[in-house]
GROMACS .gro file of C-alpha atoms in nm:
model
  339
    1UNK     CA    1  -2.983   1.976  -5.915
    2UNK     CA    2  -3.199   1.723  -5.737
    3UNK     CA    3  -3.169   1.650  -5.370
    4UNK     CA    4  -3.125   1.275  -5.301
    5UNK     CA    5  -3.407   1.117  -5.107
    6UNK     CA    6  -3.309   1.035  -4.754
    7UNK     CA    7  -3.430   0.689  -4.659
    8UNK     CA    8  -3.558   0.664  -4.301
    9UNK     CA    9  -3.357   0.423  -4.087
   10UNK     CA   10  -3.491   0.070  -4.101
   11UNK     CA   11  -3.636  -0.042  -3.772
   12UNK     CA   12  -3.504  -0.372  -3.636
   13UNK     CA   13  -3.695  -0.684  -3.743
   14UNK     CA   14  -3.895  -0.820  -3.449
   15UNK     CA   15  -4.028  -1.155  -3.357
   16UNK     CA   16  -4.374  -1.030  -3.452
   17UNK     CA   17  -4.249  -0.954  -3.805
   18UNK     CA   18  -4.115  -1.309  -3.837
   19UNK     CA   19  -4.442  -1.457  -3.703
   20UNK     CA   20  -4.646  -1.246  -3.948
   21UNK     CA   21  -4.431  -1.346  -4.247
   22UNK     CA   22  -4.438  -1.719  -4.156
   23UNK     CA   23  -4.806  -1.716  -4.063
   24UNK     CA   24  -4.749  -1.849  -3.711
   25UNK     CA   25  -4.771  -1.717  -3.357
   26UNK     CA   26  -4.485  -1.538  -3.185
   27UNK     CA   27  -4.469  -1.829  -2.941
   28UNK     CA   28  -4.387  -2.067  -3.226
   29UNK     CA   29  -4.109  -1.835  -3.341
   30UNK     CA   30  -3.975  -1.839  -2.988
   31UNK     CA   31  -3.981  -2.219  -2.977
   32UNK     CA   32  -3.783  -2.237  -3.301
   33UNK     CA   33  -3.526  -1.977  -3.199
   34UNK     CA   34  -3.474  -2.122  -2.851
   35UNK     CA   35  -3.500  -2.485  -2.944
   36UNK     CA   36  -3.806  -2.536  -2.721
   37UNK     CA   37  -3.955  -2.584  -2.473
   38UNK     CA   38  -4.225  -2.714  -2.708
   39UNK     CA   39  -4.160  -2.911  -3.025
   40UNK     CA   40  -4.251  -2.756  -3.360
   41UNK     CA   41  -4.358  -2.955  -3.667
   42UNK     CA   42  -4.076  -2.977  -3.923
   43UNK     CA   43  -4.277  -2.802  -4.194
   44UNK     CA   44  -4.366  -2.515  -3.956
   45UNK     CA   45  -4.008  -2.486  -3.838
   46UNK     CA   46  -3.894  -2.464  -4.202
   47UNK     CA   47  -4.136  -2.175  -4.262
   48UNK     CA   48  -4.005  -1.991  -3.955
   49UNK     CA   49  -3.642  -2.049  -4.051
   50UNK     CA   50  -3.718  -1.919  -4.404
   51UNK     CA   51  -3.878  -1.608  -4.256
   52UNK     CA   52  -3.574  -1.552  -4.030
   53UNK     CA   53  -3.345  -1.576  -4.332
   54UNK     CA   54  -3.550  -1.354  -4.564
   55UNK     CA   55  -3.610  -1.084  -4.302
   56UNK     CA   56  -3.254  -1.114  -4.160
   57UNK     CA   57  -3.396  -1.147  -3.806
   58UNK     CA   58  -3.140  -1.124  -3.528
   59UNK     CA   59  -3.269  -1.217  -3.180
   60UNK     CA   60  -3.187  -0.969  -2.904
   61UNK     CA   61  -2.913  -1.142  -2.704
   62UNK     CA   62  -2.970  -0.932  -2.394
   63UNK     CA   63  -3.343  -0.999  -2.392
   64UNK     CA   64  -3.282  -1.369  -2.455
   65UNK     CA   65  -3.031  -1.388  -2.167
   66UNK     CA   66  -3.279  -1.211  -1.935
   67UNK     CA   67  -3.556  -1.454  -2.030
   68UNK     CA   68  -3.342  -1.768  -2.001
   69UNK     CA   69  -3.151  -1.650  -1.696
   70UNK     CA   70  -2.832  -1.728  -1.887
   71UNK     CA   71  -2.594  -1.533  -2.105
   72UNK     CA   72  -2.500  -1.859  -2.283
   73UNK     CA   73  -2.141  -1.742  -2.251
   74UNK     CA   74  -1.840  -1.894  -2.073
   75UNK     CA   75  -1.517  -1.714  -1.982
   76UNK     CA   76  -1.173  -1.865  -2.023
   77UNK     CA   77  -0.854  -1.728  -1.868
   78UNK     CA   78  -0.517  -1.872  -1.976
   79UNK     CA   79  -0.163  -1.750  -1.894
   80UNK     CA   80  -0.071  -1.703  -2.261
   81UNK     CA   81  -0.270  -1.803  -2.568
   82UNK     CA   82   0.033  -1.749  -2.791
   83UNK     CA   83   0.177  -2.061  -2.623
   84UNK     CA   84   0.079  -2.343  -2.863
   85UNK     CA   85  -0.039  -2.563  -2.577
   86UNK     CA   86  -0.277  -2.304  -2.438
   87UNK     CA   87  -0.382  -2.209  -2.791
   88UNK     CA   88  -0.475  -2.574  -2.851
   89UNK     CA   89  -0.656  -2.592  -2.515
   90UNK     CA   90  -0.850  -2.269  -2.581
   91UNK     CA   91  -0.957  -2.395  -2.925
   92UNK     CA   92  -1.075  -2.723  -2.774
   93UNK     CA   93  -1.270  -2.542  -2.502
   94UNK     CA   94  -1.431  -2.317  -2.761
   95UNK     CA   95  -1.538  -2.620  -2.964
   96UNK     CA   96  -1.675  -2.798  -2.659
   97UNK     CA   97  -1.865  -2.488  -2.549
   98UNK     CA   98  -2.015  -2.435  -2.898
   99UNK     CA   99  -2.133  -2.794  -2.915
  100UNK     CA  100  -2.329  -2.726  -2.596
  101UNK     CA  101  -2.470  -2.395  -2.718
  102UNK     CA  102  -2.231  -2.155  -2.547
  103UNK     CA  103  -2.007  -1.879  -2.676
  104UNK     CA  104  -1.659  -1.824  -2.530
  105UNK     CA  105  -1.482  -1.512  -2.403
  106UNK     CA  106  -1.103  -1.564  -2.401
  107UNK     CA  107  -0.868  -1.356  -2.183
  108UNK     CA  108  -0.496  -1.373  -2.110
  109UNK     CA  109  -0.328  -1.318  -1.775
  110UNK     CA  110   0.021  -1.305  -1.926
  111UNK     CA  111   0.131  -1.502  -1.623
  112UNK     CA  112   0.055  -1.204  -1.400
  113UNK     CA  113  -0.148  -1.251  -1.086
  114UNK     CA  114  -0.290  -0.898  -1.082
  115UNK     CA  115  -0.405  -0.934  -1.443
  116UNK     CA  116  -0.555  -1.272  -1.371
  117UNK     CA  117  -0.761  -1.127  -1.083
  118UNK     CA  118  -0.867  -0.834  -1.304
  119UNK     CA  119  -0.986  -1.076  -1.570
  120UNK     CA  120  -1.181  -1.273  -1.311
  121UNK     CA  121  -1.352  -0.952  -1.192
  122UNK     CA  122  -1.435  -0.847  -1.550
  123UNK     CA  123  -1.589  -1.183  -1.637
  124UNK     CA  124  -1.789  -1.183  -1.315
  125UNK     CA  125  -1.917  -0.832  -1.396
  126UNK     CA  126  -2.032  -0.955  -1.739
  127UNK     CA  127  -2.233  -1.229  -1.565
  128UNK     CA  128  -2.095  -1.512  -1.771
  129UNK     CA  129  -2.240  -1.855  -1.699
  130UNK     CA  130  -1.908  -1.998  -1.586
  131UNK     CA  131  -1.535  -1.938  -1.580
  132UNK     CA  132  -1.261  -2.181  -1.683
  133UNK     CA  133  -0.932  -2.071  -1.526
  134UNK     CA  134  -0.578  -2.187  -1.598
  135UNK     CA  135  -0.436  -2.001  -1.301
  136UNK     CA  136  -0.084  -1.885  -1.222
  137UNK     CA  137  -0.151  -2.014  -0.869
  138UNK     CA  138  -0.221  -2.364  -0.746
  139UNK     CA  139  -0.486  -2.218  -0.512
  140UNK     CA  140  -0.626  -1.901  -0.679
  141UNK     CA  141  -0.856  -1.646  -0.521
  142UNK     CA  142  -1.205  -1.703  -0.657
  143UNK     CA  143  -1.401  -1.481  -0.417
  144UNK     CA  144  -1.543  -1.259  -0.696
  145UNK     CA  145  -1.692  -1.563  -0.874
  146UNK     CA  146  -1.830  -1.708  -0.550
  147UNK     CA  147  -1.995  -1.376  -0.458
  148UNK     CA  148  -2.157  -1.361  -0.802
  149UNK     CA  149  -2.262  -1.725  -0.776
  150UNK     CA  150  -2.071  -1.805  -1.099
  151UNK     CA  151  -1.943  -2.164  -1.125
  152UNK     CA  152  -1.578  -2.225  -1.214
  153UNK     CA  153  -1.341  -2.501  -1.312
  154UNK     CA  154  -0.963  -2.492  -1.270
  155UNK     CA  155  -0.774  -2.609  -1.579
  156UNK     CA  156  -0.426  -2.756  -1.595
  157UNK     CA  157  -0.464  -2.829  -1.224
  158UNK     CA  158  -0.357  -3.146  -1.043
  159UNK     CA  159  -0.398  -3.049  -0.675
  160UNK     CA  160  -0.680  -3.186  -0.464
  161UNK     CA  161  -0.895  -3.003  -0.215
  162UNK     CA  162  -1.250  -2.985  -0.079
  163UNK     CA  163  -1.506  -2.805  -0.297
  164UNK     CA  164  -1.279  -2.776  -0.601
  165UNK     CA  165  -1.388  -2.834  -0.958
  166UNK     CA  166  -1.068  -2.912  -1.150
  167UNK     CA  167  -0.931  -3.073  -1.464
  168UNK     CA  168  -0.571  -3.173  -1.515
  169UNK     CA  169  -0.317  -3.446  -1.562
  170UNK     CA  170  -0.082  -3.622  -1.323
  171UNK     CA  171   0.222  -3.400  -1.374
  172UNK     CA  172   0.443  -3.615  -1.154
  173UNK     CA  173   0.361  -3.943  -1.335
  174UNK     CA  174   0.398  -3.781  -1.677
  175UNK     CA  175   0.739  -3.633  -1.592
  176UNK     CA  176   0.855  -3.960  -1.442
  177UNK     CA  177   0.773  -4.143  -1.768
  178UNK     CA  178   0.975  -3.892  -1.972
  179UNK     CA  179   1.279  -3.916  -1.742
  180UNK     CA  180   1.262  -4.297  -1.727
  181UNK     CA  181   1.269  -4.300  -2.107
  182UNK     CA  182   1.597  -4.108  -2.095
  183UNK     CA  183   1.726  -4.352  -1.830
  184UNK     CA  184   1.644  -4.630  -2.073
  185UNK     CA  185   1.882  -4.474  -2.323
  186UNK     CA  186   2.161  -4.512  -2.065
  187UNK     CA  187   2.175  -4.154  -1.934
  188UNK     CA  188   2.279  -4.118  -1.572
  189UNK     CA  189   2.316  -3.738  -1.556
  190UNK     CA  190   1.979  -3.588  -1.647
  191UNK     CA  191   1.926  -3.214  -1.604
  192UNK     CA  192   1.596  -3.034  -1.545
  193UNK     CA  193   1.467  -2.715  -1.706
  194UNK     CA  194   1.167  -2.626  -1.490
  195UNK     CA  195   0.925  -2.336  -1.523
  196UNK     CA  196   0.874  -2.090  -1.240
  197UNK     CA  197   0.535  -2.013  -1.084
  198UNK     CA  198   0.401  -1.714  -0.894
  199UNK     CA  199   0.331  -1.909  -0.575
  200UNK     CA  200   0.680  -2.065  -0.568
  201UNK     CA  201   0.516  -2.403  -0.521
  202UNK     CA  202   0.704  -2.723  -0.612
  203UNK     CA  203   0.585  -2.830  -0.954
  204UNK     CA  204   0.472  -3.190  -1.002
  205UNK     CA  205   0.708  -3.222  -1.300
  206UNK     CA  206   1.001  -3.155  -1.075
  207UNK     CA  207   0.875  -3.418  -0.834
  208UNK     CA  208   0.845  -3.668  -1.120
  209UNK     CA  209   1.204  -3.596  -1.232
  210UNK     CA  210   1.329  -3.646  -0.875
  211UNK     CA  211   1.127  -3.966  -0.829
  212UNK     CA  212   1.263  -4.124  -1.148
  213UNK     CA  213   1.621  -4.047  -1.051
  214UNK     CA  214   1.576  -4.166  -0.694
  215UNK     CA  215   1.422  -4.495  -0.799
  216UNK     CA  216   1.714  -4.545  -1.038
  217UNK     CA  217   1.960  -4.485  -0.755
  218UNK     CA  218   2.099  -4.170  -0.920
  219UNK     CA  219   2.180  -3.829  -0.777
  220UNK     CA  220   1.998  -3.516  -0.881
  221UNK     CA  221   2.117  -3.360  -1.205
  222UNK     CA  222   2.163  -2.983  -1.256
  223UNK     CA  223   1.852  -2.763  -1.248
  224UNK     CA  224   1.777  -2.444  -1.446
  225UNK     CA  225   1.468  -2.249  -1.345
  226UNK     CA  226   1.314  -2.015  -1.602
  227UNK     CA  227   0.988  -1.899  -1.758
  228UNK     CA  228   0.763  -2.137  -1.949
  229UNK     CA  229   0.863  -1.972  -2.275
  230UNK     CA  230   1.105  -2.012  -2.565
  231UNK     CA  231   1.333  -1.734  -2.428
  232UNK     CA  232   1.311  -1.898  -2.085
  233UNK     CA  233   1.420  -2.229  -2.233
  234UNK     CA  234   1.697  -2.063  -2.427
  235UNK     CA  235   1.840  -1.914  -2.107
  236UNK     CA  236   1.794  -2.244  -1.922
  237UNK     CA  237   1.975  -2.427  -2.200
  238UNK     CA  238   2.274  -2.190  -2.185
  239UNK     CA  239   2.298  -2.230  -1.806
  240UNK     CA  240   2.284  -2.609  -1.826
  241UNK     CA  241   2.555  -2.610  -2.095
  242UNK     CA  242   2.773  -2.391  -1.870
  243UNK     CA  243   2.715  -2.611  -1.567
  244UNK     CA  244   3.022  -2.774  -1.410
  245UNK     CA  245   2.805  -3.086  -1.398
  246UNK     CA  246   2.693  -3.064  -1.763
  247UNK     CA  247   2.412  -3.318  -1.828
  248UNK     CA  248   2.398  -3.569  -2.112
  249UNK     CA  249   2.018  -3.541  -2.119
  250UNK     CA  250   1.759  -3.278  -2.024
  251UNK     CA  251   1.394  -3.297  -1.929
  252UNK     CA  252   1.213  -2.969  -1.999
  253UNK     CA  253   0.886  -2.892  -1.820
  254UNK     CA  254   0.722  -2.746  -2.136
  255UNK     CA  255   0.758  -2.783  -2.511
  256UNK     CA  256   0.826  -2.406  -2.541
  257UNK     CA  257   1.121  -2.435  -2.305
  258UNK     CA  258   1.248  -2.731  -2.507
  259UNK     CA  259   1.234  -2.531  -2.830
  260UNK     CA  260   1.442  -2.260  -2.662
  261UNK     CA  261   1.686  -2.524  -2.533
  262UNK     CA  262   1.726  -2.660  -2.886
  263UNK     CA  263   1.833  -2.319  -3.009
  264UNK     CA  264   2.090  -2.287  -2.725
  265UNK     CA  265   2.228  -2.634  -2.802
  266UNK     CA  266   2.241  -2.573  -3.178
  267UNK     CA  267   2.421  -2.241  -3.131
  268UNK     CA  268   2.681  -2.413  -2.909
  269UNK     CA  269   2.739  -2.681  -3.176
  270UNK     CA  270   2.596  -2.949  -2.950
  271UNK     CA  271   2.434  -3.243  -3.132
  272UNK     CA  272   2.082  -3.345  -3.032
  273UNK     CA  273   2.039  -3.627  -2.937
  274UNK     CA  274   2.402  -3.733  -3.000
  275UNK     CA  275   2.563  -3.513  -2.732
  276UNK     CA  276   2.258  -3.421  -2.528
  277UNK     CA  277   1.919  -3.591  -2.545
  278UNK     CA  278   1.598  -3.402  -2.474
  279UNK     CA  279   1.241  -3.472  -2.368
  280UNK     CA  280   0.964  -3.231  -2.276
  281UNK     CA  281   0.606  -3.193  -2.151
  282UNK     CA  282   0.280  -3.072  -2.310
  283UNK     CA  283   0.219  -3.243  -2.645
  284UNK     CA  284   0.180  -2.920  -2.844
  285UNK     CA  285   0.188  -2.919  -3.223
  286UNK     CA  286   0.519  -2.730  -3.222
  287UNK     CA  287   0.692  -3.031  -3.070
  288UNK     CA  288   0.633  -3.228  -3.387
  289UNK     CA  289   0.789  -2.960  -3.607
  290UNK     CA  290   1.097  -2.876  -3.396
  291UNK     CA  291   1.428  -3.020  -3.519
  292UNK     CA  292   1.488  -3.277  -3.412
  293UNK     CA  293   1.121  -3.348  -3.336
  294UNK     CA  294   1.059  -3.354  -2.964
  295UNK     CA  295   0.978  -3.661  -2.759
  296UNK     CA  296   0.710  -3.514  -2.536
  297UNK     CA  297   0.448  -3.604  -2.280
  298UNK     CA  298   0.106  -3.566  -2.448
  299UNK     CA  299  -0.193  -3.431  -2.261
  300UNK     CA  300  -0.544  -3.531  -2.381
  301UNK     CA  301  -0.654  -3.175  -2.454
  302UNK     CA  302  -0.985  -3.252  -2.627
  303UNK     CA  303  -1.105  -3.480  -2.347
  304UNK     CA  304  -0.993  -3.229  -2.083
  305UNK     CA  305  -1.175  -2.941  -2.255
  306UNK     CA  306  -1.501  -3.138  -2.282
  307UNK     CA  307  -1.479  -3.244  -1.919
  308UNK     CA  308  -1.412  -2.883  -1.815
  309UNK     CA  309  -1.718  -2.746  -1.995
  310UNK     CA  310  -1.933  -3.030  -1.863
  311UNK     CA  311  -1.799  -2.948  -1.517
  312UNK     CA  312  -1.927  -2.590  -1.552
  313UNK     CA  313  -2.268  -2.706  -1.670
  314UNK     CA  314  -2.282  -2.961  -1.387
  315UNK     CA  315  -2.196  -2.689  -1.131
  316UNK     CA  316  -2.485  -2.477  -1.272
  317UNK     CA  317  -2.712  -2.769  -1.191
  318UNK     CA  318  -2.561  -2.780  -0.839
  319UNK     CA  319  -2.383  -3.110  -0.903
  320UNK     CA  320  -2.105  -3.189  -0.653
  321UNK     CA  321  -1.755  -3.072  -0.748
  322UNK     CA  322  -1.535  -3.314  -0.938
  323UNK     CA  323  -1.156  -3.335  -0.956
  324UNK     CA  324  -1.062  -3.521  -1.273
  325UNK     CA  325  -0.705  -3.625  -1.342
  326UNK     CA  326  -0.638  -3.757  -1.692
  327UNK     CA  327  -0.354  -3.992  -1.788
  328UNK     CA  328  -0.068  -3.877  -2.011
  329UNK     CA  329   0.130  -4.071  -2.266
  330UNK     CA  330   0.482  -4.031  -2.404
  331UNK     CA  331   0.495  -3.943  -2.773
  332UNK     CA  332   0.833  -4.075  -2.885
  333UNK     CA  333   1.014  -3.884  -3.164
  334UNK     CA  334   1.382  -3.821  -3.231
  335UNK     CA  335   1.509  -3.578  -2.965
  336UNK     CA  336   1.553  -3.855  -2.707
  337UNK     CA  337   1.773  -4.074  -2.926
  338UNK     CA  338   1.508  -4.301  -3.068
  339UNK     CA  339   1.531  -4.352  -3.450
   0.00000   0.00000   0.00000
C-alpha cells in the first residue's frame, strides 16, 4: 500500500510574483491594481491583468486599506430590509457605492433604537469610510461616528438642522398630493393610517393629510396608528372599518400598511375603490402588484441613493454638509378610483 504524497500548502501569490510573470516592476502592478496614481500603457496593463488572472492573484484588502487610508467600504443601516421600499433603497445604494469603487455593509435595526445604536458602534469599530443611516429617530445619536471621524448621511430624512448631511423627500407635500387626489374623487371623510416612530414625533405625512383637509374646509377624518408593516396596516384597517366615523377613503403612510389594509377590507367584503378608496406612500414595487394596484406617492430612490453616496464622499473631502430634499410624484393606479 502506497502512502499518498502530501502536497505542501501553496503560499499566497504576491505582487512580486505577478510582476515577475508579467515582466514589469511591482510598482506597475500596484498602479494597475489601484487604478493609479500613474498611468500604465494599455499593452503593459493587459500583461499585468493576464498575470493576475493566470496566477489567481488576490490583493490583500487589509494592506490595501492601510496604504490608501480607506477601507473602501460604506455601512448602511435600515429599519427593515424585508420592507420592499428599504430593499429597493439598499439595492440602489449598493449600486451607487459600487460605481464609485466602494463595497457596502448592510445592517438592520428592526425599528429598534438599541439595535440601531449597536449597529452604529459596530460599523464605527470596523472603520468604514462612511455610514448611511435610515434612523428610527428624526435626530439620532451619532456620537460614535463623530468620535471616530467617520462621515455620515441620514436617509429618508426631511428635517433641517445645522451640520446635518441628509437625503429625503418632502413628506408633507407628498402626502398632501395623495389626499388631494382623493378629494378630487369627491371624498369628504378621509381616514389616515399612520406609522408610529420611536421618538413620538409628528410625521410629515400626517401634517400633509391635515393640511389637505384643512385647505378643503373639511374636518379631520379618523386616525389609526400602527407599525409601518403589513400586520400594522391590517390592524389599522380593521380599526378604521370599526370606527363610528367610518371613512370613504384612506391615506396610508406606507405601501406596506396599504397592503395590510387591503386584506382587512377584502376580508370584510368591502369593495376597493367602490366602497373605500385608498392611496399610500413610498412607491415600492409591491404597490404595482397589489389588487387593486395602489395609487402611491413615488420617491426617486435611485437619485436619492446616488446623492447619499456622493454626500459621504463629499464629507470625506471636508465639503460642507448638504440637506437635499427631492420631489415626489403621485403614481396613479386603480385603488383610488381611477380607471
